[in-house]
JSON list of N, CA and C in Angstrom, two decimals:
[
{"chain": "A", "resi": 26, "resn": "UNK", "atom": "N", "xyz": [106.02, 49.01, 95.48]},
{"chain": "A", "resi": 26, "resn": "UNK", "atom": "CA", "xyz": [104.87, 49.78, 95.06]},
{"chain": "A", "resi": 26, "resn": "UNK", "atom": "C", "xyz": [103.66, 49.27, 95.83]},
{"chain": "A", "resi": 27, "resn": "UNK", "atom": "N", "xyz": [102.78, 50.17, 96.43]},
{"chain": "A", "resi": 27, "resn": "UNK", "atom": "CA", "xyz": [101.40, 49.71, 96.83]},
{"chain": "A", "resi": 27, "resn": "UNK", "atom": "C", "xyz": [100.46, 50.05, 96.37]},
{"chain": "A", "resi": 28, "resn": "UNK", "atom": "N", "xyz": [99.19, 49.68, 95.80]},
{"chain": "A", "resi": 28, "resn": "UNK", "atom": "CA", "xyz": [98.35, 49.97, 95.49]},
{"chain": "A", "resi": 28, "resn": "UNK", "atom": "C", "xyz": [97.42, 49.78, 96.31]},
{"chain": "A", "resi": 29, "resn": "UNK", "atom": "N", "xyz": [96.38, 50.91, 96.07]},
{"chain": "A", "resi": 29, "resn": "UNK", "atom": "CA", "xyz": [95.00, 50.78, 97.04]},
{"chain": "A", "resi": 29, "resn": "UNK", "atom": "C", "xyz": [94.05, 50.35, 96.28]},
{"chain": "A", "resi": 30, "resn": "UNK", "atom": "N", "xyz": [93.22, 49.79, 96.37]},
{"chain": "A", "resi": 30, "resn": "UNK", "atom": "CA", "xyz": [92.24, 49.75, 95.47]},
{"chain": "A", "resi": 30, "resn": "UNK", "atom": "C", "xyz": [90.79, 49.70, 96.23]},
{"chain": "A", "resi": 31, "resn": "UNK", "atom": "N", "xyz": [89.86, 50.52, 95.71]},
{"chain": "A", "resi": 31, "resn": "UNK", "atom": "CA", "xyz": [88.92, 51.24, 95.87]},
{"chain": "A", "resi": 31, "resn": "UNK", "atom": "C", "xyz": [87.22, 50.37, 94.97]},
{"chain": "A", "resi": 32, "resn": "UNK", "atom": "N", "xyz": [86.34, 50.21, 95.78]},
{"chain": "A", "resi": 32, "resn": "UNK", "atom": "CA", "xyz": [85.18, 49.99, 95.40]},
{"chain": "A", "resi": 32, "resn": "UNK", "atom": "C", "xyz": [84.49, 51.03, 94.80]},
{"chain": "A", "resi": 33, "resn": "UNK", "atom": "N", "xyz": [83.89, 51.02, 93.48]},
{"chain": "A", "resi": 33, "resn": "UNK", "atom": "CA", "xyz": [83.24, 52.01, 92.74]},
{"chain": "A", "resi": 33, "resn": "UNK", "atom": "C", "xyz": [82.32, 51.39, 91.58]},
{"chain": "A", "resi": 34, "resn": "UNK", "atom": "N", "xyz": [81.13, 52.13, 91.35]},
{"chain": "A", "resi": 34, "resn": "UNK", "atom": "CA", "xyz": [80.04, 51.42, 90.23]},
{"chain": "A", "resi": 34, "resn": "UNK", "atom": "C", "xyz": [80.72, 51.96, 88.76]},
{"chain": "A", "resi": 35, "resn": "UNK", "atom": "N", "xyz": [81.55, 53.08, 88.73]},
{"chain": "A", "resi": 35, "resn": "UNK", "atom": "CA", "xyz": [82.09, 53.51, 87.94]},
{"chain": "A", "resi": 35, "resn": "UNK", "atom": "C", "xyz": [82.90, 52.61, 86.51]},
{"chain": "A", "resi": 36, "resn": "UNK", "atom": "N", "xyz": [82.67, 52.56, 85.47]},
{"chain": "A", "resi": 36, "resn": "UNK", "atom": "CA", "xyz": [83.43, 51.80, 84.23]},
{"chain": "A", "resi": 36, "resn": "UNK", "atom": "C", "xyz": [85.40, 52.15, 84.38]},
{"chain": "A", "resi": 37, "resn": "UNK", "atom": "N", "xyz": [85.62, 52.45, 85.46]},
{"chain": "A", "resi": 37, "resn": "UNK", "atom": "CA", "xyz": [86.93, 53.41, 85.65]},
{"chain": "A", "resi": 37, "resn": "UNK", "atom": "C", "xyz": [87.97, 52.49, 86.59]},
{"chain": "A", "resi": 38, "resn": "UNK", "atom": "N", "xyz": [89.54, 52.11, 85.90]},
{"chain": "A", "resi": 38, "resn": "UNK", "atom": "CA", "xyz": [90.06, 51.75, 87.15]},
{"chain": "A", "resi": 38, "resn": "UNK", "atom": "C", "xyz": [91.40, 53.02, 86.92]},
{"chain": "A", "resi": 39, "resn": "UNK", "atom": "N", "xyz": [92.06, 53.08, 88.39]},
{"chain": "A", "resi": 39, "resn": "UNK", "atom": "CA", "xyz": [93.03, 54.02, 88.70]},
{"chain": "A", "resi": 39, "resn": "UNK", "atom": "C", "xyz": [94.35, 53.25, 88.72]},
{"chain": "A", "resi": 40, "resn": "UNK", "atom": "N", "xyz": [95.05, 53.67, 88.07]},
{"chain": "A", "resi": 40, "resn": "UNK", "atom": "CA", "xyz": [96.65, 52.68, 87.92]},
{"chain": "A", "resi": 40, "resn": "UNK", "atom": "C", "xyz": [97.34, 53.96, 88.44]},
{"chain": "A", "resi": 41, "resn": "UNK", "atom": "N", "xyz": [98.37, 53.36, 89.54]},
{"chain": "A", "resi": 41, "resn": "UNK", "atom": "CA", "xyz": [99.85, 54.10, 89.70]},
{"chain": "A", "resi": 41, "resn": "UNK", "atom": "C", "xyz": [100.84, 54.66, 88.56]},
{"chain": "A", "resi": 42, "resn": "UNK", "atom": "N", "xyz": [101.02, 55.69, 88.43]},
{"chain": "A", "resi": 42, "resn": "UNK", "atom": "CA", "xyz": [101.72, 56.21, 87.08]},
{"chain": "A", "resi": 42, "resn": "UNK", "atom": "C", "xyz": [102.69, 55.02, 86.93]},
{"chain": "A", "resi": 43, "resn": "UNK", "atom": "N", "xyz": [104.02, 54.27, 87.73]},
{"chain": "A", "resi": 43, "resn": "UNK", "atom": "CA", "xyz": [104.50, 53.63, 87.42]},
{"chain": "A", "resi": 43, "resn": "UNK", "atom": "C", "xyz": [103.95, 51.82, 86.81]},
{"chain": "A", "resi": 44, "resn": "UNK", "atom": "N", "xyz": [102.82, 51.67, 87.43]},
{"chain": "A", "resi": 44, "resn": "UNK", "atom": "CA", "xyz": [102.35, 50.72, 86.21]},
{"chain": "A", "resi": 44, "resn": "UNK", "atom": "C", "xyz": [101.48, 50.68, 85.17]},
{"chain": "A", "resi": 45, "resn": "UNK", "atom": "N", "xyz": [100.94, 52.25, 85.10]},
{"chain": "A", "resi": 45, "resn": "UNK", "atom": "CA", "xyz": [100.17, 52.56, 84.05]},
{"chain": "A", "resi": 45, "resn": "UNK", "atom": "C", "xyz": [101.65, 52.88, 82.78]},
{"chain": "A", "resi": 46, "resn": "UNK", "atom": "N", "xyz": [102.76, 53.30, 83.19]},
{"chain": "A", "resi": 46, "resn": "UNK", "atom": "CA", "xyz": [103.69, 53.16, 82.15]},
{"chain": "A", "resi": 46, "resn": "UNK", "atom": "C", "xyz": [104.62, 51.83, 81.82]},
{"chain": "A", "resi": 47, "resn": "UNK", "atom": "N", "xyz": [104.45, 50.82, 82.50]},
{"chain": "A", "resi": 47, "resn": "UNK", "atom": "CA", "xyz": [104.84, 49.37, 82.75]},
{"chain": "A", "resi": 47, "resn": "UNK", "atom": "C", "xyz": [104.09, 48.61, 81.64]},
{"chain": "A", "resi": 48, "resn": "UNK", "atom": "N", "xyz": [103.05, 49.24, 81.68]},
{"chain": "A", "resi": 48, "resn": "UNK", "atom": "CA", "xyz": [101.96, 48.36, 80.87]},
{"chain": "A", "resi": 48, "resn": "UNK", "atom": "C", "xyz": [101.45, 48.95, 79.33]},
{"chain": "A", "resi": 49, "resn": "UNK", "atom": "N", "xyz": [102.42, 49.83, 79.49]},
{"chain": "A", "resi": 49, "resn": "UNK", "atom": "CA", "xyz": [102.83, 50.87, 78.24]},
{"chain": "A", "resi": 49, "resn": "UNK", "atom": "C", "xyz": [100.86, 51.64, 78.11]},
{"chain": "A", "resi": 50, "resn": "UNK", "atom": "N", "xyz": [100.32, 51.98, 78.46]},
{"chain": "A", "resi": 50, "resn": "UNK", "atom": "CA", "xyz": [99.13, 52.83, 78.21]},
{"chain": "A", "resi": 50, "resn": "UNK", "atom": "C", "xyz": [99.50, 54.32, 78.30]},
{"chain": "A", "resi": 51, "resn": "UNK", "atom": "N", "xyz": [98.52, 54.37, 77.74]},
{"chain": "A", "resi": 51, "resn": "UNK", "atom": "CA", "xyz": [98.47, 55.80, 77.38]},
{"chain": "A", "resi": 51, "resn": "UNK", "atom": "C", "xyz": [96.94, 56.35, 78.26]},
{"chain": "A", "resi": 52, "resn": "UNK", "atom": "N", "xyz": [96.98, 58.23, 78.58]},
{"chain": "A", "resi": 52, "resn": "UNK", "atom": "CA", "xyz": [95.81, 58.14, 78.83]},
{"chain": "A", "resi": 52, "resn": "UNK", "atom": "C", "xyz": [94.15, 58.13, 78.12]},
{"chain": "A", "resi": 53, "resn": "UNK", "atom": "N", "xyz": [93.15, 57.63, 78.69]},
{"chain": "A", "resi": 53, "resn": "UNK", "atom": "CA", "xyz": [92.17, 57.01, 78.18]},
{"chain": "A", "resi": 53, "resn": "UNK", "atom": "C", "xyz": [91.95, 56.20, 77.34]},
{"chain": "A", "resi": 54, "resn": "UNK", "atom": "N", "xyz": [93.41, 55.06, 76.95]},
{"chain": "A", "resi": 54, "resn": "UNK", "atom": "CA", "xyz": [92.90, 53.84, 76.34]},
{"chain": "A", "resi": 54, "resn": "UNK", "atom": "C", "xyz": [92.19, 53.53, 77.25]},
{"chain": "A", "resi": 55, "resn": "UNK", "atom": "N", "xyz": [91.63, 52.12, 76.20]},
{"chain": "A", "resi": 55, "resn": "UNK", "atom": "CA", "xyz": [90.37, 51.33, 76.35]},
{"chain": "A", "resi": 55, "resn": "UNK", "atom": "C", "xyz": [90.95, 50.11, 77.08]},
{"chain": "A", "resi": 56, "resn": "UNK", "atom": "N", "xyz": [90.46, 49.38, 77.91]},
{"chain": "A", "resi": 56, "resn": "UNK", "atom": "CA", "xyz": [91.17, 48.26, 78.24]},
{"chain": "A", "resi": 56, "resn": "UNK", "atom": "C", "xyz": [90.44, 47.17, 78.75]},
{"chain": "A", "resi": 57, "resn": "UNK", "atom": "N", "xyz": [90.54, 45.61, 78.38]},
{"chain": "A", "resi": 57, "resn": "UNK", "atom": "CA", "xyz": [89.80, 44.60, 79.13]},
{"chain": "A", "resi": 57, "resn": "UNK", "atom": "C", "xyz": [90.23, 44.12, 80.26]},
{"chain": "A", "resi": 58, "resn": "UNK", "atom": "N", "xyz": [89.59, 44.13, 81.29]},
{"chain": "A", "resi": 58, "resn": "UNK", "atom": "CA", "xyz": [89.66, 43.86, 82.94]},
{"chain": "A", "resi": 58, "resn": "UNK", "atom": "C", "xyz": [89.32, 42.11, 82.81]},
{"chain": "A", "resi": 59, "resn": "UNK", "atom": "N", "xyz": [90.18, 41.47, 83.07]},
{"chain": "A", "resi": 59, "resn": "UNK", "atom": "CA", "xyz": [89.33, 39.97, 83.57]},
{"chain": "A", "resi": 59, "resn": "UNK", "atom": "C", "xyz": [90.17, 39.79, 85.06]},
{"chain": "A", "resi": 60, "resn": "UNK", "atom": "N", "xyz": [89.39, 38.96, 85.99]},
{"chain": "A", "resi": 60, "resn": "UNK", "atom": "CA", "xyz": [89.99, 38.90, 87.16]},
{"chain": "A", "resi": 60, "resn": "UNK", "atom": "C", "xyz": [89.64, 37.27, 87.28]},
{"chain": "A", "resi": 61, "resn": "UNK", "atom": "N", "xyz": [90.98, 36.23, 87.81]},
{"chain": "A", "resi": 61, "resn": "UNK", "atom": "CA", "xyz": [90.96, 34.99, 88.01]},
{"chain": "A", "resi": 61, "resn": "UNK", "atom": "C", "xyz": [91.39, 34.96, 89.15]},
{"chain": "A", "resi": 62, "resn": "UNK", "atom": "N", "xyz": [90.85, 34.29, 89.67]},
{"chain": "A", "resi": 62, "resn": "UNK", "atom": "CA", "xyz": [91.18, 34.38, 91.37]},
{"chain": "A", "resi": 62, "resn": "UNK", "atom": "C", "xyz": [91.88, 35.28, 91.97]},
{"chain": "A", "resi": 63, "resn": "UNK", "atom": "N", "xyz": [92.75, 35.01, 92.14]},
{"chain": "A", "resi": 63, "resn": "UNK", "atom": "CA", "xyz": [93.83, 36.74, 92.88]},
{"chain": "A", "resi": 63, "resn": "UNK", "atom": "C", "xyz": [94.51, 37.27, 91.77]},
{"chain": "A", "resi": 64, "resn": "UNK", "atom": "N", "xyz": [94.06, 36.87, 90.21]},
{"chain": "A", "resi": 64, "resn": "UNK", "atom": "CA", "xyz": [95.33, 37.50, 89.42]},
{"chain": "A", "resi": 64, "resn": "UNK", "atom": "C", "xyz": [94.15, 38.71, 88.35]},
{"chain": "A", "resi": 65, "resn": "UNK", "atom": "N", "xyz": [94.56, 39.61, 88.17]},
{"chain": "A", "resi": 65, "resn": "UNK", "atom": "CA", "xyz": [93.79, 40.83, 87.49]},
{"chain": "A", "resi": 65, "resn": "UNK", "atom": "C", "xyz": [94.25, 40.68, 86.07]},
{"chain": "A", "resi": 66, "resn": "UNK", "atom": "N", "xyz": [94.09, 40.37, 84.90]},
{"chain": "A", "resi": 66, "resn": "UNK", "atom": "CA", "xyz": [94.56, 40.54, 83.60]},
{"chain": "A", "resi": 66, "resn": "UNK", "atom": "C", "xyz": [93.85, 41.84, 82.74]},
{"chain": "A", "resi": 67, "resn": "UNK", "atom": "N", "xyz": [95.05, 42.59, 82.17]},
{"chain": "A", "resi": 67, "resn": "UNK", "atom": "CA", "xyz": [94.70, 43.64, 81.59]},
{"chain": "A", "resi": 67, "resn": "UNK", "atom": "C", "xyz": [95.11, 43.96, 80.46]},
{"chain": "A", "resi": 68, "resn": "UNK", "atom": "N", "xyz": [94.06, 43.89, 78.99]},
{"chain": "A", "resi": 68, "resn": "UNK", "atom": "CA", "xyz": [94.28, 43.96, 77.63]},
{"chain": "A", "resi": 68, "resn": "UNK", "atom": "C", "xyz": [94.42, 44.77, 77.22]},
{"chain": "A", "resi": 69, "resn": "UNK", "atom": "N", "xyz": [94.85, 45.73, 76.18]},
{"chain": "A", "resi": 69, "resn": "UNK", "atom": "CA", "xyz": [94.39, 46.57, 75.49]},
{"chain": "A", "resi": 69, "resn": "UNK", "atom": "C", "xyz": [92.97, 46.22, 74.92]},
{"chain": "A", "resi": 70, "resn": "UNK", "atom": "N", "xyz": [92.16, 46.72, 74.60]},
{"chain": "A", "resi": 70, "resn": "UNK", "atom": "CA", "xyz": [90.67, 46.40, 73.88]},
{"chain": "A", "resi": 70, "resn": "UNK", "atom": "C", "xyz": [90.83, 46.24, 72.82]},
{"chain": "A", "resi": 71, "resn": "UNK", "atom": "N", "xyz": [91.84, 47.45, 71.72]},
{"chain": "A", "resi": 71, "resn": "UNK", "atom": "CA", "xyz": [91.58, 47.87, 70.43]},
{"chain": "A", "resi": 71, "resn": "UNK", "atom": "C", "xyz": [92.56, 46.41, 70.16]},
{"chain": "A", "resi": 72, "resn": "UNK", "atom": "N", "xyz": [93.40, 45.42, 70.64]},
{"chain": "A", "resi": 72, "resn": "UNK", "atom": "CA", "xyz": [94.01, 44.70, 70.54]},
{"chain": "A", "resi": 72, "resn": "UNK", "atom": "C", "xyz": [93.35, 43.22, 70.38]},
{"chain": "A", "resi": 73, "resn": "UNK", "atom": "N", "xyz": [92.05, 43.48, 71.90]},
{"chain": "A", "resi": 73, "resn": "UNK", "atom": "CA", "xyz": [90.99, 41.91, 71.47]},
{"chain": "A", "resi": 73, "resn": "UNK", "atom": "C", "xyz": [90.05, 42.04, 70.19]},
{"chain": "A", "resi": 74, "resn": "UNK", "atom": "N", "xyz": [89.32, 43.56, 70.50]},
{"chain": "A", "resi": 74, "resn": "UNK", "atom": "CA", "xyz": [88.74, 43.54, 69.45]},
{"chain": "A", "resi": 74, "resn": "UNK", "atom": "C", "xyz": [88.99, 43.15, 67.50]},
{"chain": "A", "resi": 75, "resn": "UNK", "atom": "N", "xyz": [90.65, 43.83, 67.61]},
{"chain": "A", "resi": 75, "resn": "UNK", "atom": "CA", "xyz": [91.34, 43.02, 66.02]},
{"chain": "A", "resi": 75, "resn": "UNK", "atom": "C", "xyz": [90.64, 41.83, 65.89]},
{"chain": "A", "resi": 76, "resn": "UNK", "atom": "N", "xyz": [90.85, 40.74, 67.02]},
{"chain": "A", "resi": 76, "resn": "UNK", "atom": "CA", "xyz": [90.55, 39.37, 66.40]},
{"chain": "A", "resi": 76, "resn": "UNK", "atom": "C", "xyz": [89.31, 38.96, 65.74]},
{"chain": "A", "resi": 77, "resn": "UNK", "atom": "N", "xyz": [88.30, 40.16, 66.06]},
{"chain": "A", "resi": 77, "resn": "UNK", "atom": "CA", "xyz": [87.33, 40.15, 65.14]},
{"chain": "A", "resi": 77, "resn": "UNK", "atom": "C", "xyz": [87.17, 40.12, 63.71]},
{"chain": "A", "resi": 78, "resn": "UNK", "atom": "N", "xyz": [87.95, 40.88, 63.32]},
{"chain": "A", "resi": 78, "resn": "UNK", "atom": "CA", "xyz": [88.13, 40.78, 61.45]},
{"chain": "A", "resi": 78, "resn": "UNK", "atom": "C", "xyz": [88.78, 39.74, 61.46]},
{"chain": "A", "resi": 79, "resn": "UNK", "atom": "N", "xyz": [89.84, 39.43, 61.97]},
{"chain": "A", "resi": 79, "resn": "UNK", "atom": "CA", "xyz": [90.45, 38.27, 61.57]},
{"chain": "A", "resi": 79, "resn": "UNK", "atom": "C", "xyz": [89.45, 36.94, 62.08]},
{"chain": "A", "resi": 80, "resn": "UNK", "atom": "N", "xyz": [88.95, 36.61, 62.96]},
{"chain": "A", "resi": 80, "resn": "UNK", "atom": "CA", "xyz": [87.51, 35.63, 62.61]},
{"chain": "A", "resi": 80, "resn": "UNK", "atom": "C", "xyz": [86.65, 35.62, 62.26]},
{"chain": "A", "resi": 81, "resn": "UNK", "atom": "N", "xyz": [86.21, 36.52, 61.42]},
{"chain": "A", "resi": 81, "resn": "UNK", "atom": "CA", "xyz": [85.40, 37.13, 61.05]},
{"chain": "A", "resi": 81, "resn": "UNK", "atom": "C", "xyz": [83.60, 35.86, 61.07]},
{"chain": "A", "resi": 82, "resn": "UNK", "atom": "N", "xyz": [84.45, 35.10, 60.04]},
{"chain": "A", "resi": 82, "resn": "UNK", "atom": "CA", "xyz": [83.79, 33.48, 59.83]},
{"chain": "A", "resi": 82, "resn": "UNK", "atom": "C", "xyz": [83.82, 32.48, 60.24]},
{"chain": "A", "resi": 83, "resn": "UNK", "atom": "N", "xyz": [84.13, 32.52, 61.53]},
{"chain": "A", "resi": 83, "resn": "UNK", "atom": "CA", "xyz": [84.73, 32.09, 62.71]},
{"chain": "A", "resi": 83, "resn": "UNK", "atom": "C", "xyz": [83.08, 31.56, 63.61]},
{"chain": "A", "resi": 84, "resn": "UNK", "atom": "N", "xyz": [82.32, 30.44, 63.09]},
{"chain": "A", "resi": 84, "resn": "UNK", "atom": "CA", "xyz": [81.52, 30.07, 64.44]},
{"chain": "A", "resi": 84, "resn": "UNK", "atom": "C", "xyz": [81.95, 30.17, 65.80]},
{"chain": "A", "resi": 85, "resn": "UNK", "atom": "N", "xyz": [82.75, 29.26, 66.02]},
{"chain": "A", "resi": 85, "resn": "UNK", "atom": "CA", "xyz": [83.26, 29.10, 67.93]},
{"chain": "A", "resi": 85, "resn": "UNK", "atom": "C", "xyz": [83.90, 30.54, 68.36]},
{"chain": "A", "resi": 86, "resn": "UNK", "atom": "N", "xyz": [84.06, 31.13, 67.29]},
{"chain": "A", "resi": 86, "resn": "UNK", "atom": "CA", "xyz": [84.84, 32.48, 68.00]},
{"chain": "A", "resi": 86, "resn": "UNK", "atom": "C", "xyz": [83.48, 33.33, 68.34]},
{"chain": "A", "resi": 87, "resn": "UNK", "atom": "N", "xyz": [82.45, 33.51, 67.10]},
{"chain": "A", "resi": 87, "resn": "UNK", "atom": "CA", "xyz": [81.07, 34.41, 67.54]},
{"chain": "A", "resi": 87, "resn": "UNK", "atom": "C", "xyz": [80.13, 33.53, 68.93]},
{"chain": "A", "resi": 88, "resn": "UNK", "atom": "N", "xyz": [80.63, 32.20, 69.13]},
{"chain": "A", "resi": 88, "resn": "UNK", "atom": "CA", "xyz": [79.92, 31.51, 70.21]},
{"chain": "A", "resi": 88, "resn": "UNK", "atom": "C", "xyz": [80.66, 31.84, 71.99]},
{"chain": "A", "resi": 89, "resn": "UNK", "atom": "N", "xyz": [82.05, 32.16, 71.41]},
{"chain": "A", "resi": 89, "resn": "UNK", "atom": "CA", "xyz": [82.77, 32.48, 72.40]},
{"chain": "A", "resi": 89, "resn": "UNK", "atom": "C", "xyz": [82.48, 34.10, 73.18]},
{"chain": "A", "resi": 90, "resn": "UNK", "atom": "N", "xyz": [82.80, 34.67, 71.98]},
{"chain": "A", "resi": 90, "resn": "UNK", "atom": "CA", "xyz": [82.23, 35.96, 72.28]},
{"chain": "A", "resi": 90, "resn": "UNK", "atom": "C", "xyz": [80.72, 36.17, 72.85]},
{"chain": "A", "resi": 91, "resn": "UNK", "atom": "N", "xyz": [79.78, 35.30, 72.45]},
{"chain": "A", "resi": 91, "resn": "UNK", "atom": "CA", "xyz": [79.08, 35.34, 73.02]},
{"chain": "A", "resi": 91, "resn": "UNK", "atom": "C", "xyz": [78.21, 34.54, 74.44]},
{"chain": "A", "resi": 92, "resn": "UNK", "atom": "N", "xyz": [79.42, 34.28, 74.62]},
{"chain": "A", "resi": 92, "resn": "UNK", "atom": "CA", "xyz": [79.59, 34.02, 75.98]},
{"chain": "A", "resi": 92, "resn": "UNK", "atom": "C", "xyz": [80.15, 34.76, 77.14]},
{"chain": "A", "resi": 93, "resn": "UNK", "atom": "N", "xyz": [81.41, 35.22, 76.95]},
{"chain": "A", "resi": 93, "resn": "UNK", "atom": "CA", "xyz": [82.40, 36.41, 77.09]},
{"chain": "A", "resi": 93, "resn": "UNK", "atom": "C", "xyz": [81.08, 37.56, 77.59]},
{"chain": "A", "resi": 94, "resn": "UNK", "atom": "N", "xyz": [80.10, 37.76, 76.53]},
{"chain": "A", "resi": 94, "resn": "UNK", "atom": "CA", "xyz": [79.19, 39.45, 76.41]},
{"chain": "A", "resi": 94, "resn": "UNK", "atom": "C", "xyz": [78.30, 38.79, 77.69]},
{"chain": "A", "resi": 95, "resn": "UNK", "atom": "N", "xyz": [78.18, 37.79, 77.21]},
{"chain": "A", "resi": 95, "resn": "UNK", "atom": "CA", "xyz": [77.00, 36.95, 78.51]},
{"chain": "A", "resi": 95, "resn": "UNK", "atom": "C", "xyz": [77.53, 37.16, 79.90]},
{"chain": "A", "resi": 96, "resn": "UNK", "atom": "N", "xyz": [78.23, 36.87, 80.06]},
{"chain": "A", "resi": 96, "resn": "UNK", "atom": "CA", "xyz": [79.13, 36.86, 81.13]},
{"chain": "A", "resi": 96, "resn": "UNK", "atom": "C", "xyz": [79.52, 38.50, 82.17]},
{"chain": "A", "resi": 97, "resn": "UNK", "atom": "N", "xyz": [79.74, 38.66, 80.86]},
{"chain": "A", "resi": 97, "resn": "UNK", "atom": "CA", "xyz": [79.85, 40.33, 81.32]},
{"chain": "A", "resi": 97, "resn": "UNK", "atom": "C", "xyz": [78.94, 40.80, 81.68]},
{"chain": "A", "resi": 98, "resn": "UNK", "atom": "N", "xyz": [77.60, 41.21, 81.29]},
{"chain": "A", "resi": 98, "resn": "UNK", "atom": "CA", "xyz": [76.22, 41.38, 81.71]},
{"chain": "A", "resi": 98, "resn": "UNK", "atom": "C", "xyz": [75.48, 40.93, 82.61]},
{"chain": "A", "resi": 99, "resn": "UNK", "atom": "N", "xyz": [76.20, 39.79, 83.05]},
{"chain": "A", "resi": 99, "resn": "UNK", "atom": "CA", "xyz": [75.36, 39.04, 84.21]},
{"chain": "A", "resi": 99, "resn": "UNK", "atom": "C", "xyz": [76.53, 39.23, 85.59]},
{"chain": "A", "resi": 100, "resn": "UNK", "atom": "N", "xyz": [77.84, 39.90, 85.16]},
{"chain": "A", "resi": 100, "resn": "UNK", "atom": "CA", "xyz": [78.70, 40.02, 86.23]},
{"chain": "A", "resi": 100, "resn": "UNK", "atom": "C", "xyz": [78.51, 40.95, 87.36]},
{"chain": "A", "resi": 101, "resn": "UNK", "atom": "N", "xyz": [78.67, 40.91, 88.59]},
{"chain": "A", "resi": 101, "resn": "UNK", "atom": "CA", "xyz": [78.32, 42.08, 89.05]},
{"chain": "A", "resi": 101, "resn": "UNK", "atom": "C", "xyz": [79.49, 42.50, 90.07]},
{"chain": "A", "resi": 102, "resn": "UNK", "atom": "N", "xyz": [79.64, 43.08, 90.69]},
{"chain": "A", "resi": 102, "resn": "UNK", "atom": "CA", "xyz": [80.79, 43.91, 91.08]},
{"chain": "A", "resi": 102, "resn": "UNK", "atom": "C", "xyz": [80.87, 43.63, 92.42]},
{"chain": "A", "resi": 103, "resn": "UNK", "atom": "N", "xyz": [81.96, 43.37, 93.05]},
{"chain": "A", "resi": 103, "resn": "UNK", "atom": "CA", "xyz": [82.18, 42.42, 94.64]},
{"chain": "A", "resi": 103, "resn": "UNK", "atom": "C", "xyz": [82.19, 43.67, 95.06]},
{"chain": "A", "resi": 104, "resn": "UNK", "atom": "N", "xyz": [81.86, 43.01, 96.75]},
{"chain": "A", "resi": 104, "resn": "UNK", "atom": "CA", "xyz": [81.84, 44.53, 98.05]},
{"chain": "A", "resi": 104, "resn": "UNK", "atom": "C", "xyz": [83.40, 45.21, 97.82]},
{"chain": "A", "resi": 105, "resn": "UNK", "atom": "N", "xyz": [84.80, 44.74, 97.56]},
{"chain": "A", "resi": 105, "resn": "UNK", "atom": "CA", "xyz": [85.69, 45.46, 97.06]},
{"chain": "A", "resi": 105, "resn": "UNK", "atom": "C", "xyz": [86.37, 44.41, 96.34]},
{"chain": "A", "resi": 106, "resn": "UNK", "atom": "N", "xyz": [87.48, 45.32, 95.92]},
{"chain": "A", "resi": 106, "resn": "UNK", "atom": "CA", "xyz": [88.56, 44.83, 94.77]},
{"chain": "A", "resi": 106, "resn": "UNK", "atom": "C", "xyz": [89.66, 44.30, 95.46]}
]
């Protein structure tokens, strides 16, 4: 399989039908993007977000998260992918 991958300001990534069904999605779930050096990790959202009720009372988890939101907001998007 090859993938191309494409520079865009867009909230949007494009998966190959065969690993958009690999990764069991459906179309227009929600999904979290993190990228570690050469490796791309991809969540379901409605899946991170659960852990919210369940920490609800959770200091280090609302400190984490708010780091995570920090992070995200200050991230900005490389010349490509």
């Amino acid at each position: 399989m090859t993938i191309v991958a494409r520079s865009t300001r867009a909230d949007t990534i494009f998966l190959p039908e065969r690993l958009f069904s690999l990764l069991k999605l459906r179309e227009g779930d929600a999904v979290k993007v993190v990228v570690e050096g050469q490796t791309l990790r991809v969540a379901r959202l409605e899946a991170f977000l659960s852990l919210r009720g369940a920490l609800a009372d959770d200091e280090a988890f609302d400190r984490a998260m708010a780091d995570i939101d920090q992070g995200w907001n200050e991230w900005t998007l490389p010349a490509s992918a």
